[in-house]
Amino acid sequence: METKSKMLAWDVTGNISSIKCFKDSKNSSKGQTQKSCTFYVLPKCKASNYTVNVTTVDGKSFSTWIRYPEQEGNPGAAAQGLECQVHDVDFLTCGWKVGPEAPSDVQYSSYLENVKTENKWECPRHTANGLGIHVQCQFKGLSRFPHVQYRFLVNGNSTHSSIPCAECIMYLSHIEELSPPNMTVSCNKSHSVIEWKTRSHFYRKIEYELEIQKGTDDPYTQKAHLKTSLILSSPGVYTVKVRAMVLRYTNQKKGTSQWSAPQRIACHQDENAPLHFWLTPLLIALATLTFAGCALLLCKRYSLRQKLFPPIPHMKDPIGDGAHTENMLAWESDRAGPEECPVAKVQVLGEK
């Protein structure tokens, strides 16, 4: 086994019809040449049997095998039950248990490794148990890691014995637990708008499922394919929650998030709407009657006033009342008119 190139090589002589490679008698790979075949991933901690099966031209077959990698140390001292999960969008957390046969001074350290390039990142944050032994690791900021296959590796160290490693090989997208979507609701008297959003560094096409319960009715579910909002008409009082779903690459299984916290929303129609419906025409009718009554009252009061206080005839204004149509004579104060009589002055001198 050539570990750097992940190539299994061999020597063979004779007339060969076909060659196949097997890993643990399960995965088969056709030989790229008559002398080698390549595997995409080679485990570093768990030993596997690699078999080469050869068929000759005359139909005979034979095989040989090797075990890789060679096991070192006590397997019971290695980290047990290793599991990893991507959660809360940006976090990768891997946990394990202390090997049942691990020495008392055992300490574990972990790494994340790009399977293709074998670039490694040492765990930035270990969590220890009550004895101070590391049993968990967490990486933050997954957006910096390309979307490739990774190996999470846990090595063990002890002054007493050699401890085998433990590993978990995965795509980060395959182990992601989607976070429950963040949901907001706004409503008025006629409709309600439900909006939600979830984030993932690996998935863009996300389906959603809503569970809606109106009042005391039985809840019902509604799918929202690649949508992030829903409008409900006149919902009244209801409860709603939402979860996200993606189609996994492995076995075409769906990964589903937890339900979001249920929200109870009261989108009441105007409680006084029936009153307003009748109140408006009533107010209009009342205003009309009031106006008519006031007009009638004013008319009656005006008629009574006319009777009690009849209008006084006014003198005719010769100028203002159309007198300009009559014949008028000009008056000159410095000369007598033709009809004026002379006046004689009489002086009384005394009585006799």
CSV table of C-alpha atoms in Angstrom, one decimal:
chain,number,residue,atom,x,y,z
A,1,MET,CA,0.0,0.0,0.0
A,2,GLU,CA,1.4,3.4,-1.1
A,3,THR,CA,-0.2,5.6,1.5
A,4,LYS,CA,0.7,9.0,-0.1
A,5,SER,CA,-0.9,8.1,-3.4
A,6,LYS,CA,-3.6,5.9,-1.8
A,7,MET,CA,-2.6,3.2,-4.3
A,8,LEU,CA,-2.5,-0.6,-3.8
A,9,ALA,CA,0.2,-2.1,-6.0
A,10,TRP,CA,1.3,-5.6,-6.9
A,11,ASP,CA,3.3,-7.7,-9.3
A,12,VAL,CA,1.6,-10.2,-11.6
A,13,THR,CA,2.7,-12.4,-14.5
A,14,GLY,CA,0.8,-14.3,-17.1
A,15,ASN,CA,-2.1,-13.6,-19.4
A,16,ILE,CA,-4.6,-11.7,-17.3
A,17,SER,CA,-8.2,-11.1,-18.2
A,18,SER,CA,-9.3,-8.9,-15.3
A,19,ILE,CA,-8.2,-7.6,-11.9
A,20,LYS,CA,-10.4,-6.3,-9.1
A,21,CYS,CA,-9.6,-4.8,-5.7
A,22,PHE,CA,-11.7,-5.3,-2.6
A,23,LYS,CA,-11.7,-3.6,0.8
A,24,ASP,CA,-13.1,-5.9,3.5
A,25,SER,CA,-14.8,-7.9,0.8
A,26,LYS,CA,-17.3,-5.1,0.2
A,27,ASN,CA,-16.1,-2.3,-1.9
A,28,SER,CA,-14.7,-3.2,-5.3
A,29,SER,CA,-12.5,-1.2,-7.6
A,30,LYS,CA,-11.4,-2.2,-11.0
A,31,GLY,CA,-7.7,-2.2,-11.4
A,32,GLN,CA,-6.6,1.0,-13.3
A,33,THR,CA,-3.7,-1.1,-14.7
A,34,GLN,CA,-2.7,-4.7,-14.3
A,35,LYS,CA,-0.4,-3.6,-11.4
A,36,SER,CA,-2.4,-1.2,-9.2
A,37,CYS,CA,-5.7,0.3,-8.1
A,38,THR,CA,-6.4,3.5,-6.2
A,39,PHE,CA,-8.7,4.2,-3.3
A,40,TYR,CA,-10.1,7.6,-2.6
A,41,VAL,CA,-9.9,7.3,1.2
A,42,LEU,CA,-7.5,5.1,3.3
A,43,PRO,CA,-8.3,4.7,7.0
A,44,LYS,CA,-5.5,5.5,9.4
A,45,CYS,CA,-6.8,3.9,12.6
A,46,LYS,CA,-9.0,1.0,11.8
A,47,ALA,CA,-7.3,-1.9,10.0
A,48,SER,CA,-9.0,-3.3,6.9
A,49,ASN,CA,-8.3,-6.2,4.6
A,50,TYR,CA,-7.4,-5.3,1.0
A,51,THR,CA,-7.7,-8.1,-1.5
A,52,VAL,CA,-6.6,-8.4,-5.2
A,53,ASN,CA,-8.6,-10.8,-7.3
A,54,VAL,CA,-7.1,-11.9,-10.6
A,55,THR,CA,-8.8,-13.8,-13.5
A,56,THR,CA,-6.7,-15.3,-16.2
A,57,VAL,CA,-7.5,-15.6,-19.9
A,58,ASP,CA,-8.3,-19.3,-19.5
A,59,GLY,CA,-10.8,-18.5,-16.7
A,60,LYS,CA,-8.8,-19.4,-13.7
A,61,SER,CA,-8.8,-17.0,-10.7
A,62,PHE,CA,-6.6,-16.4,-7.7
A,63,SER,CA,-6.3,-13.7,-5.0
A,64,THR,CA,-4.1,-12.3,-2.3
A,65,TRP,CA,-4.5,-9.8,0.4
A,66,ILE,CA,-2.8,-7.5,2.9
A,67,ARG,CA,-4.0,-5.8,6.1
A,68,TYR,CA,-3.7,-2.0,6.4
A,69,PRO,CA,-2.9,-0.1,8.5
A,70,GLU,CA,-0.9,-2.2,10.9
A,71,GLN,CA,-2.5,-2.1,14.3
A,72,GLU,CA,-0.3,-0.8,17.1
A,73,GLY,CA,-1.0,-0.7,20.8
A,74,ASN,CA,-4.0,-1.8,22.7
A,75,PRO,CA,-7.3,-1.2,20.8
A,76,GLY,CA,-9.2,-1.0,24.2
A,77,ALA,CA,-7.2,2.1,25.1
A,78,ALA,CA,-8.2,4.1,22.1
A,79,ALA,CA,-11.1,6.6,22.2
A,80,GLN,CA,-14.4,4.9,21.9
A,81,GLY,CA,-17.8,5.8,20.4
A,82,LEU,CA,-16.4,8.8,18.4
A,83,GLU,CA,-19.2,10.9,16.9
A,84,CYS,CA,-19.2,14.3,15.2
A,85,GLN,CA,-22.0,16.8,14.4
A,86,VAL,CA,-22.3,20.1,12.7
A,87,HIS,CA,-24.7,22.4,14.5
A,88,ASP,CA,-25.8,26.0,15.0
A,89,VAL,CA,-24.5,26.8,11.5
A,90,ASP,CA,-20.9,27.4,12.4
A,91,PHE,CA,-19.9,24.7,14.9
A,92,LEU,CA,-18.4,21.2,14.5
A,93,THR,CA,-18.4,19.2,17.8
A,94,CYS,CA,-17.0,15.8,18.2
A,95,GLY,CA,-17.2,13.7,21.3
A,96,TRP,CA,-15.8,10.3,22.5
A,97,LYS,CA,-15.4,8.2,25.6
A,98,VAL,CA,-12.2,7.1,27.3
A,99,GLY,CA,-11.2,3.7,26.3
A,100,PRO,CA,-12.1,1.1,28.9
A,101,GLU,CA,-8.5,-0.3,28.9
A,102,ALA,CA,-6.8,3.1,28.7
A,103,PRO,CA,-4.0,3.7,31.3
A,104,SER,CA,-4.6,6.3,34.1
A,105,ASP,CA,-2.3,8.9,32.5
A,106,VAL,CA,-3.9,8.7,29.1
A,107,GLN,CA,-4.6,12.0,27.3
A,108,TYR,CA,-6.3,12.5,23.9
A,109,SER,CA,-5.7,15.1,21.3
A,110,SER,CA,-7.7,15.6,18.1
A,111,TYR,CA,-7.3,17.0,14.6
A,112,LEU,CA,-9.4,17.8,11.6
A,113,GLU,CA,-7.8,16.7,8.3
A,114,ASN,CA,-8.7,17.3,4.7
A,115,VAL,CA,-8.8,13.8,3.2
A,116,LYS,CA,-7.7,14.9,-0.2
A,117,THR,CA,-4.8,17.3,0.7
A,118,GLU,CA,-4.1,15.9,4.2
A,119,ASN,CA,-4.0,19.4,5.6
A,120,LYS,CA,-4.5,19.4,9.3
A,121,TRP,CA,-6.1,21.7,11.9
A,122,GLU,CA,-5.5,21.1,15.5
A,123,CYS,CA,-8.5,21.3,17.8
A,124,PRO,CA,-8.7,24.8,19.2
A,125,ARG,CA,-11.0,23.9,22.1
A,126,HIS,CA,-11.0,20.6,24.0
A,127,THR,CA,-13.4,19.8,26.8
A,128,ALA,CA,-12.2,17.5,29.6
A,129,ASN,CA,-14.1,15.1,31.9
A,130,GLY,CA,-13.8,15.1,35.7
A,131,LEU,CA,-10.4,13.5,35.5
A,132,GLY,CA,-9.0,16.1,33.2
A,133,ILE,CA,-9.0,13.8,30.1
A,134,HIS,CA,-10.2,15.3,26.9
A,135,VAL,CA,-13.5,13.9,25.7
A,136,GLN,CA,-14.7,16.5,23.3
A,137,CYS,CA,-13.5,19.0,20.7
A,138,GLN,CA,-15.2,21.9,19.0
A,139,PHE,CA,-14.3,23.9,15.9
A,140,LYS,CA,-15.9,27.2,15.1
A,141,GLY,CA,-16.2,29.1,11.8
A,142,LEU,CA,-16.9,26.3,9.3
A,143,SER,CA,-17.2,28.7,6.4
A,144,ARG,CA,-13.4,28.6,6.1
A,145,PHE,CA,-13.4,24.9,5.4
A,146,PRO,CA,-14.0,23.8,1.7
A,147,HIS,CA,-16.8,21.4,0.9
A,148,VAL,CA,-14.7,18.2,0.8
A,149,GLN,CA,-14.4,15.0,2.8
A,150,TYR,CA,-12.8,15.3,6.2
A,151,ARG,CA,-11.2,12.9,8.7
A,152,PHE,CA,-11.6,13.7,12.4
A,153,LEU,CA,-8.7,12.1,14.2
A,154,VAL,CA,-8.2,11.4,17.9
A,155,ASN,CA,-4.7,10.3,19.0
A,156,GLY,CA,-3.9,8.9,22.5
A,157,ASN,CA,-0.7,9.4,24.5
A,158,SER,CA,0.5,7.6,27.6
A,159,THR,CA,3.9,6.9,29.2
A,160,HIS,CA,2.9,3.4,29.9
A,161,SER,CA,1.8,2.1,26.5
A,162,SER,CA,1.1,2.9,22.8
A,163,ILE,CA,-2.5,3.9,22.2
A,164,PRO,CA,-4.2,3.5,18.7
A,165,CYS,CA,-5.9,6.4,17.2
A,166,ALA,CA,-9.7,6.7,16.4
A,167,GLU,CA,-11.2,8.4,13.4
A,168,CYS,CA,-14.4,9.5,11.8
A,169,ILE,CA,-14.5,10.2,8.1
A,170,MET,CA,-17.3,12.3,6.8
A,171,TYR,CA,-18.6,15.2,4.7
A,172,LEU,CA,-19.5,18.1,7.0
A,173,SER,CA,-22.8,18.5,5.1
A,174,HIS,CA,-23.8,14.9,5.9
A,175,ILE,CA,-23.5,15.4,9.6
A,176,GLU,CA,-25.2,18.8,9.8
A,177,GLU,CA,-28.1,19.3,12.1
A,178,LEU,CA,-30.1,22.2,10.7
A,179,SER,CA,-31.0,24.8,13.2
A,180,PRO,CA,-34.7,25.5,13.8
A,181,PRO,CA,-35.7,28.5,11.5
A,182,ASN,CA,-36.0,31.9,13.0
A,183,MET,CA,-39.6,33.0,12.6
A,184,THR,CA,-41.4,36.3,12.7
A,185,VAL,CA,-45.1,37.0,12.3
A,186,SER,CA,-46.9,40.3,11.5
A,187,CYS,CA,-50.7,40.7,11.1
A,188,ASN,CA,-53.5,43.1,10.8
A,189,LYS,CA,-57.3,42.9,10.7
A,190,SER,CA,-57.4,41.0,7.3
A,191,HIS,CA,-54.3,38.7,7.1
A,192,SER,CA,-51.2,37.4,8.7
A,193,VAL,CA,-47.7,37.2,7.2
A,194,ILE,CA,-45.4,34.4,8.5
A,195,GLU,CA,-41.7,34.7,7.6
A,196,TRP,CA,-38.8,32.4,8.5
A,197,LYS,CA,-35.1,31.9,7.8
A,198,THR,CA,-32.5,29.3,8.4
A,199,ARG,CA,-28.8,29.3,7.6
A,200,SER,CA,-26.4,26.6,6.3
A,201,HIS,CA,-22.9,26.7,4.8
A,202,PHE,CA,-23.6,23.6,2.8
A,203,TYR,CA,-27.2,23.7,1.6
A,204,ARG,CA,-29.0,26.3,-0.5
A,205,LYS,CA,-32.2,24.5,-1.5
A,206,ILE,CA,-34.1,24.0,1.8
A,207,GLU,CA,-37.6,22.8,2.2
A,208,TYR,CA,-39.8,23.9,5.1
A,209,GLU,CA,-42.8,22.4,6.9
A,210,LEU,CA,-45.2,24.4,9.0
A,211,GLU,CA,-47.6,23.2,11.6
A,212,ILE,CA,-50.6,25.6,12.1
A,213,GLN,CA,-53.4,25.3,14.6
A,214,LYS,CA,-56.2,27.8,14.4
A,215,GLY,CA,-58.0,28.2,17.8
A,216,THR,CA,-58.9,24.9,19.2
A,217,ASP,CA,-59.0,23.1,15.7
A,218,ASP,CA,-56.7,20.2,15.1
A,219,PRO,CA,-53.3,21.3,13.8
A,220,TYR,CA,-52.4,20.8,10.2
A,221,THR,CA,-49.1,20.8,8.3
A,222,GLN,CA,-48.2,22.7,5.2
A,223,LYS,CA,-45.1,22.4,3.0
A,224,ALA,CA,-43.3,25.4,1.7
A,225,HIS,CA,-40.8,24.3,-1.1
A,226,LEU,CA,-38.0,26.8,-1.3
A,227,LYS,CA,-40.2,29.5,0.2
A,228,THR,CA,-39.6,31.6,3.3
A,229,SER,CA,-43.0,33.2,3.8
A,230,LEU,CA,-46.7,32.3,4.0
A,231,ILE,CA,-49.8,34.5,4.1
A,232,LEU,CA,-52.9,33.5,6.0
A,233,SER,CA,-56.2,35.3,5.5
A,234,SER,CA,-58.2,36.4,8.6
A,235,PRO,CA,-56.4,33.8,10.8
A,236,GLY,CA,-57.8,35.1,14.1
A,237,VAL,CA,-56.0,33.4,17.0
A,238,TYR,CA,-53.6,30.6,16.0
A,239,THR,CA,-50.3,28.8,16.9
A,240,VAL,CA,-47.6,28.1,14.4
A,241,LYS,CA,-44.1,26.5,14.3
A,242,VAL,CA,-41.7,25.6,11.4
A,243,ARG,CA,-38.9,23.3,10.7
A,244,ALA,CA,-36.3,22.9,7.9
A,245,MET,CA,-35.5,19.8,5.7
A,246,VAL,CA,-32.8,19.0,3.2
A,247,LEU,CA,-32.2,16.0,1.0
A,248,ARG,CA,-29.0,14.2,2.2
A,249,TYR,CA,-26.5,12.9,-0.3
A,250,THR,CA,-26.2,9.6,1.6
A,251,ASN,CA,-28.9,7.2,0.8
A,252,GLN,CA,-31.1,10.1,-0.3
A,253,LYS,CA,-32.3,10.6,3.2
A,254,LYS,CA,-33.8,13.9,4.5
A,255,GLY,CA,-32.1,15.7,7.3
A,256,THR,CA,-34.7,17.6,9.4
A,257,SER,CA,-34.2,20.3,12.0
A,258,GLN,CA,-36.1,20.5,15.3
A,259,TRP,CA,-39.3,22.5,15.3
A,260,SER,CA,-39.0,26.1,16.1
A,261,ALA,CA,-40.6,27.3,19.3
A,262,PRO,CA,-44.4,27.6,18.8
A,263,GLN,CA,-45.7,31.1,18.6
A,264,ARG,CA,-49.2,32.0,19.6
A,265,ILE,CA,-50.5,34.9,17.5
A,266,ALA,CA,-53.7,36.9,18.0
A,267,CYS,CA,-54.6,38.5,14.7
A,268,HIS,CA,-58.1,39.6,15.7
A,269,GLN,CA,-60.4,41.2,13.3
A,270,ASP,CA,-61.7,44.5,14.7
A,271,GLU,CA,-63.9,43.4,17.6
A,272,ASN,CA,-66.1,46.5,17.0
A,273,ALA,CA,-66.4,45.8,13.3
A,274,PRO,CA,-70.1,44.7,13.5
A,275,LEU,CA,-70.8,47.8,15.6
A,276,HIS,CA,-69.0,50.0,13.1
A,277,PHE,CA,-70.9,48.4,10.3
A,278,TRP,CA,-74.2,49.5,11.8
A,279,LEU,CA,-72.9,52.6,13.5
A,280,THR,CA,-71.8,54.4,10.4
A,281,PRO,CA,-75.2,54.4,8.6
A,282,LEU,CA,-76.9,55.2,11.9
A,283,LEU,CA,-74.7,58.2,12.4
A,284,ILE,CA,-75.4,59.3,8.8
A,285,ALA,CA,-79.2,59.0,9.3
A,286,LEU,CA,-79.0,60.8,12.6
A,287,ALA,CA,-77.0,63.6,11.1
A,288,THR,CA,-79.6,63.9,8.2
A,289,LEU,CA,-82.5,64.0,10.7
A,290,THR,CA,-80.7,66.5,12.8
A,291,PHE,CA,-80.1,68.7,9.8
A,292,ALA,CA,-83.7,68.4,8.7
A,293,GLY,CA,-85.0,69.2,12.1
A,294,CYS,CA,-82.8,72.2,12.4
A,295,ALA,CA,-83.9,73.5,9.0
A,296,LEU,CA,-87.5,73.0,9.9
A,297,LEU,CA,-87.1,74.7,13.3
A,298,LEU,CA,-85.3,77.7,11.6
A,299,CYS,CA,-88.1,78.0,9.1
A,300,LYS,CA,-90.8,78.0,11.7
A,301,ARG,CA,-88.9,80.5,13.9
A,302,TYR,CA,-88.4,82.8,10.8
A,303,SER,CA,-92.1,82.6,10.0
A,304,LEU,CA,-93.1,83.4,13.6
A,305,ARG,CA,-90.7,86.3,13.6
A,306,GLN,CA,-92.2,87.7,10.4
A,307,LYS,CA,-95.6,87.6,12.0
A,308,LEU,CA,-94.5,89.3,15.3
A,309,PHE,CA,-92.2,91.8,13.7
A,310,PRO,CA,-93.4,92.7,10.3
A,311,PRO,CA,-90.9,94.7,8.2
A,312,ILE,CA,-91.1,98.5,8.3
A,313,PRO,CA,-91.4,100.1,4.9
A,314,HIS,CA,-88.4,102.2,4.1
A,315,MET,CA,-88.2,105.5,2.2
A,316,LYS,CA,-87.4,105.4,-1.4
A,317,ASP,CA,-83.9,106.5,-2.2
A,318,PRO,CA,-84.2,108.6,-5.3
A,319,ILE,CA,-80.7,107.6,-6.3
A,320,GLY,CA,-80.4,104.1,-5.1
A,321,ASP,CA,-84.0,103.1,-6.0
A,322,GLY,CA,-83.8,103.6,-9.7
A,323,ALA,CA,-84.6,107.3,-9.7
A,324,HIS,CA,-82.0,107.8,-12.5
A,325,THR,CA,-84.7,106.9,-14.9
A,326,GLU,CA,-86.9,109.9,-14.0
A,327,ASN,CA,-86.6,113.5,-15.2
A,328,MET,CA,-84.5,115.5,-12.8
A,329,LEU,CA,-83.8,119.3,-12.7
A,330,ALA,CA,-80.4,120.7,-11.9
A,331,TRP,CA,-80.4,123.1,-9.0
A,332,GLU,CA,-78.2,126.3,-9.1
A,333,SER,CA,-78.1,128.1,-5.8
A,334,ASP,CA,-76.6,131.4,-7.2
A,335,ARG,CA,-79.5,132.4,-9.4
A,336,ALA,CA,-83.2,132.4,-9.0
A,337,GLY,CA,-85.3,130.2,-11.0
A,338,PRO,CA,-88.0,131.4,-13.3
A,339,GLU,CA,-90.7,130.9,-10.7
A,340,GLU,CA,-89.1,132.8,-7.9
A,341,CYS,CA,-90.7,136.1,-6.8
A,342,PRO,CA,-88.8,139.3,-6.0
A,343,VAL,CA,-88.6,140.1,-2.3
A,344,ALA,CA,-88.9,143.7,-1.0
A,345,LYS,CA,-87.2,144.7,2.3
A,346,VAL,CA,-89.4,146.5,4.8
A,347,GLN,CA,-88.0,148.7,7.5
A,348,VAL,CA,-90.1,149.6,10.5
A,349,LEU,CA,-89.2,153.1,11.8
A,350,GLY,CA,-91.5,153.4,14.7
A,351,GLU,CA,-95.1,153.5,15.8
A,352,LYS,CA,-97.3,156.5,15.5
